[in-house]
Coordinates of C-alpha atoms in Angstrom, one line a residue:
M1 CA 44.7 -40.2 3.5
P2 CA 43.8 -41.5 -0.2
R3 CA 45.4 -39.5 -2.7
F4 CA 43.3 -38.5 -6.0
T5 CA 44.5 -38.2 -9.3
L6 CA 43.9 -35.3 -11.2
P7 CA 40.7 -36.6 -13.4
A8 CA 39.3 -38.1 -10.2
Y9 CA 39.4 -35.0 -8.3
A10 CA 38.2 -32.8 -11.1
V11 CA 35.1 -35.3 -11.4
L12 CA 34.2 -35.1 -7.5
A13 CA 34.7 -31.2 -7.6
A14 CA 32.2 -31.0 -10.7
A15 CA 29.9 -33.4 -8.6
L16 CA 29.7 -31.1 -5.7
L17 CA 29.3 -28.1 -7.9
A18 CA 26.3 -29.7 -9.4
T19 CA 24.7 -30.7 -6.2
A20 CA 25.2 -27.2 -4.9
G21 CA 23.8 -25.9 -7.8
C22 CA 20.5 -27.9 -7.9
S23 CA 20.0 -26.9 -4.2
S24 CA 20.5 -23.3 -5.2
E25 CA 18.2 -23.6 -8.0
G26 CA 15.5 -25.3 -5.7
E27 CA 15.6 -22.7 -3.1
K28 CA 15.4 -20.1 -5.8
G29 CA 12.4 -21.4 -7.5
S30 CA 10.5 -22.0 -4.2
D31 CA 11.2 -18.5 -3.2
A32 CA 10.0 -17.3 -6.6
K33 CA 6.4 -18.4 -5.6
G34 CA 6.2 -16.7 -2.3
G35 CA 6.4 -17.9 1.1
E36 CA 3.6 -18.6 3.4
G37 CA 2.3 -15.1 4.5
S38 CA 4.2 -13.3 1.7
A39 CA 2.2 -10.4 -0.1
L40 CA 2.6 -12.6 -3.2
K41 CA 1.3 -15.6 -1.8
T42 CA -1.7 -13.2 -0.3
V43 CA -2.6 -12.1 -4.0
S44 CA -3.9 -15.5 -4.7
T45 CA -6.2 -15.4 -2.0
L46 CA -8.1 -12.3 -3.3
T47 CA -11.3 -12.6 -4.9
V48 CA -11.1 -12.0 -8.8
K49 CA -14.1 -10.3 -10.5
G50 CA -14.8 -7.1 -13.1
R51 CA -15.5 -3.8 -11.9
D52 CA -18.9 -2.9 -10.2
S53 CA -20.6 0.3 -11.4
M54 CA -19.4 3.6 -10.6
S55 CA -23.3 4.8 -10.3
G56 CA -23.7 6.9 -7.0
Y57 CA -20.2 7.3 -5.9
T58 CA -19.1 10.5 -4.3
R59 CA -16.3 11.4 -1.7
T60 CA -19.0 11.8 0.9
Q61 CA -19.9 8.0 0.6
F62 CA -16.9 7.5 2.7
G63 CA -17.6 10.3 5.4
R64 CA -16.2 13.6 6.2
P65 CA -12.7 13.8 4.9
W66 CA -10.0 13.2 7.6
A67 CA -12.3 12.3 10.6
D68 CA -10.6 11.5 13.8
T69 CA -11.9 7.8 14.0
D70 CA -9.2 7.0 16.3
G71 CA -10.3 9.1 19.1
N72 CA -7.2 10.7 19.5
K73 CA -8.6 14.4 19.1
C74 CA -6.3 14.9 15.7
G75 CA -7.8 14.6 12.4
T76 CA -6.3 11.4 10.2
R77 CA -4.5 13.9 7.7
D78 CA -2.4 15.4 10.8
D79 CA -1.8 11.8 12.0
I80 CA -0.3 10.6 8.9
L81 CA 1.7 13.9 8.3
K82 CA 3.3 13.4 11.9
R83 CA 3.8 9.9 11.1
D84 CA 5.5 9.9 7.9
L85 CA 7.3 13.5 7.9
S86 CA 10.5 14.5 9.8
E87 CA 11.3 18.1 11.2
V88 CA 7.7 18.3 12.2
K89 CA 6.3 21.4 13.6
F90 CA 2.9 22.3 14.8
G91 CA 0.6 25.2 15.1
D92 CA -1.1 23.9 18.1
G93 CA 1.5 21.9 20.0
R94 CA 0.4 18.4 19.2
C95 CA -2.0 18.2 16.2
T96 CA -2.1 20.7 13.4
V97 CA 1.1 20.1 11.5
T98 CA 2.4 23.4 9.9
S99 CA 5.6 22.3 8.4
G100 CA 8.0 19.2 7.9
T101 CA 9.7 17.3 5.5
L102 CA 9.2 14.1 3.4
T103 CA 12.7 13.1 3.4
K104 CA 12.1 10.5 0.5
D105 CA 9.1 10.7 -1.0
P106 CA 7.9 7.1 -1.8
Y107 CA 6.5 7.9 -5.4
T108 CA 9.6 9.9 -6.7
G109 CA 12.2 9.2 -4.4
K110 CA 13.1 12.9 -3.7
S111 CA 12.8 15.4 -0.7
V112 CA 9.6 17.3 -0.7
R113 CA 8.9 20.1 2.0
F114 CA 5.5 20.7 3.5
E115 CA 4.0 24.1 4.5
R116 CA 0.6 24.3 5.6
G117 CA -1.4 26.3 3.1
K118 CA 1.1 26.0 0.1
S119 CA 1.5 22.2 0.4
R120 CA 3.3 20.2 -2.2
I121 CA 2.2 16.8 -0.5
D122 CA -0.9 15.0 -0.5
I123 CA -2.1 12.1 1.7
D124 CA -2.7 9.4 -0.7
H125 CA -5.0 6.5 -0.4
V126 CA -3.1 3.6 -1.5
V127 CA -6.4 1.9 -2.7
A128 CA -8.2 4.8 -4.1
L129 CA -11.8 5.3 -2.6
S130 CA -13.3 5.2 -6.2
D131 CA -11.4 1.9 -7.3
A132 CA -12.8 0.3 -3.5
W133 CA -16.2 1.5 -4.8
Q134 CA -16.0 -0.3 -7.8
K135 CA -14.5 -3.5 -6.3
G136 CA -16.9 -4.1 -3.1
A137 CA -17.3 -0.8 -1.2
R138 CA -20.5 0.1 -3.1
T139 CA -22.6 -2.4 -1.0
W140 CA -20.7 -1.9 2.3
D141 CA -22.1 -0.5 5.5
P142 CA -21.3 3.6 5.9
A143 CA -19.3 2.4 8.9
K144 CA -16.7 0.3 6.9
R145 CA -16.3 3.0 4.3
V146 CA -15.5 5.6 6.8
A147 CA -12.7 3.2 8.4
L148 CA -11.1 2.3 4.8
A149 CA -10.9 6.2 4.1
N150 CA -9.1 7.0 7.2
D151 CA -7.1 3.8 7.9
P152 CA -3.3 4.5 8.2
L153 CA -2.9 1.2 6.7
N154 CA -4.4 2.6 3.6
L155 CA -2.8 6.4 3.7
I156 CA 0.7 7.7 3.0
A157 CA 2.1 11.0 2.6
A158 CA 3.3 11.8 -1.1
D159 CA 4.6 14.1 -3.6
A160 CA 1.3 15.8 -4.8
S161 CA 2.3 16.0 -8.3
A162 CA 2.8 12.2 -8.4
N163 CA -0.1 11.3 -6.4
R164 CA -2.4 13.2 -9.0
S165 CA -0.9 11.3 -11.7
K166 CA -2.2 8.4 -10.3
G167 CA -5.8 9.5 -10.0
D168 CA -7.7 6.3 -8.8
G169 CA -5.6 4.0 -11.0
D170 CA -4.9 0.3 -9.7
T171 CA -1.8 -1.7 -9.7
A172 CA -2.5 -2.5 -13.4
K173 CA -2.9 1.2 -14.5
W174 CA -0.5 3.0 -12.2
L175 CA 2.7 2.5 -10.3
P176 CA 5.2 4.9 -8.7
G177 CA 8.2 6.3 -11.1
N178 CA 10.5 5.4 -8.1
E179 CA 10.9 1.6 -8.8
A180 CA 12.5 1.1 -5.5
Y181 CA 9.4 1.7 -3.9
R182 CA 7.1 -0.7 -6.2
C183 CA 7.1 -3.9 -3.9
E184 CA 6.2 -2.1 -0.7
Y185 CA 3.7 -0.1 -2.6
V186 CA 2.1 -3.2 -4.1
A187 CA 2.5 -4.9 -1.0
R188 CA 0.4 -2.4 0.9
Q189 CA -2.6 -2.5 -1.7
V190 CA -2.7 -6.1 -1.2
A191 CA -2.8 -5.8 2.3
V192 CA -5.6 -3.3 2.2
K193 CA -7.8 -5.3 -0.2
K194 CA -7.1 -8.6 1.9
K195 CA -8.2 -6.7 5.3
Y196 CA -11.3 -5.0 3.7
G197 CA -12.3 -7.9 1.4
L198 CA -12.1 -6.0 -1.8
W199 CA -11.8 -7.8 -5.2
V200 CA -9.4 -7.4 -8.0
T201 CA -9.5 -7.6 -11.6
D202 CA -7.9 -10.0 -13.7
A203 CA -5.4 -7.5 -15.4
E204 CA -5.0 -5.9 -11.5
K205 CA -4.1 -9.3 -10.1
A206 CA -1.3 -10.2 -13.0
A207 CA 0.2 -6.7 -12.4
M208 CA 0.4 -7.2 -8.8
V209 CA 2.1 -10.8 -9.4
K210 CA 4.6 -9.3 -11.9
V211 CA 5.9 -6.8 -9.2
L212 CA 5.8 -9.1 -6.2
S213 CA 7.6 -11.8 -8.2
A214 CA 10.8 -9.3 -8.1
C215 CA 10.5 -9.6 -4.0
P216 CA 8.8 -12.8 -3.3
S217 CA 9.4 -12.9 0.3
R218 CA 8.2 -9.3 1.1
K219 CA 5.5 -9.4 3.9
P220 CA 2.1 -7.2 3.5
P221 CA 2.1 -4.5 6.1
T222 CA -0.5 -5.2 9.2
G223 CA -2.1 -3.0 11.7
G224 CA -4.1 0.1 11.2
N225 CA -7.6 0.8 12.7
P226 CA -10.5 -1.6 12.9
T227 CA -12.7 -1.9 9.7
A228 CA -15.6 -0.4 11.2
A229 CA -15.7 3.1 12.4
P230 CA -17.4 4.3 15.7
T231 CA -21.0 5.0 15.4
R232 CA -20.9 8.5 15.6
F233 CA -19.6 9.0 12.3
T234 CA -22.2 9.0 9.2
T235 CA -22.0 9.2 5.5
T236 CA -24.3 10.5 3.0
R237 CA -26.4 8.2 0.7

């Protein structure tokens, strides 16, 4: 085997390190753009427009709160509490959640106790209904609005105080104080807007890209209910 002099060995090592460095940077640069199917990539497919009018908006435009659109004979609110809480107890054996614990609230990172009648937990529409109204839902068929309001993809249990500080803010106006949850939160907003064909504003898109650039490989969540509620559900006009 040939013997390298020290200068030759040093040159070879430097070349190998340089090659490895180029490869690593290339992968990092590619990943930073978001791979196919990533939430970051999906943002680029959303329509960008200005807000529509709030004229005509009421909560009842999205149907009766917590309608049983999936037909499991439990209201949507209780469905989400069952899904997101631990140590769940029921008042009727299977539907009415009377207590439980949100072990790690997504918006604050803290543990929050749920007691029916004095709850410190809300069920949040990740894409707020009034935000949806201004970005496409105003012209929808009522069955689609009812579906959005009760779709588990668009719902999470969260600390009531944090949720109420959000109001109807989009990504450009509000993000969870719990920074560890921000990628997941924005990815879920992207998933809902993509599923229902809701648009985003320029500022909202920029805010989404900023958050998701820190987690470019994160996939948007999938699933939830169909985008039209059964015909038995109606809304007021």
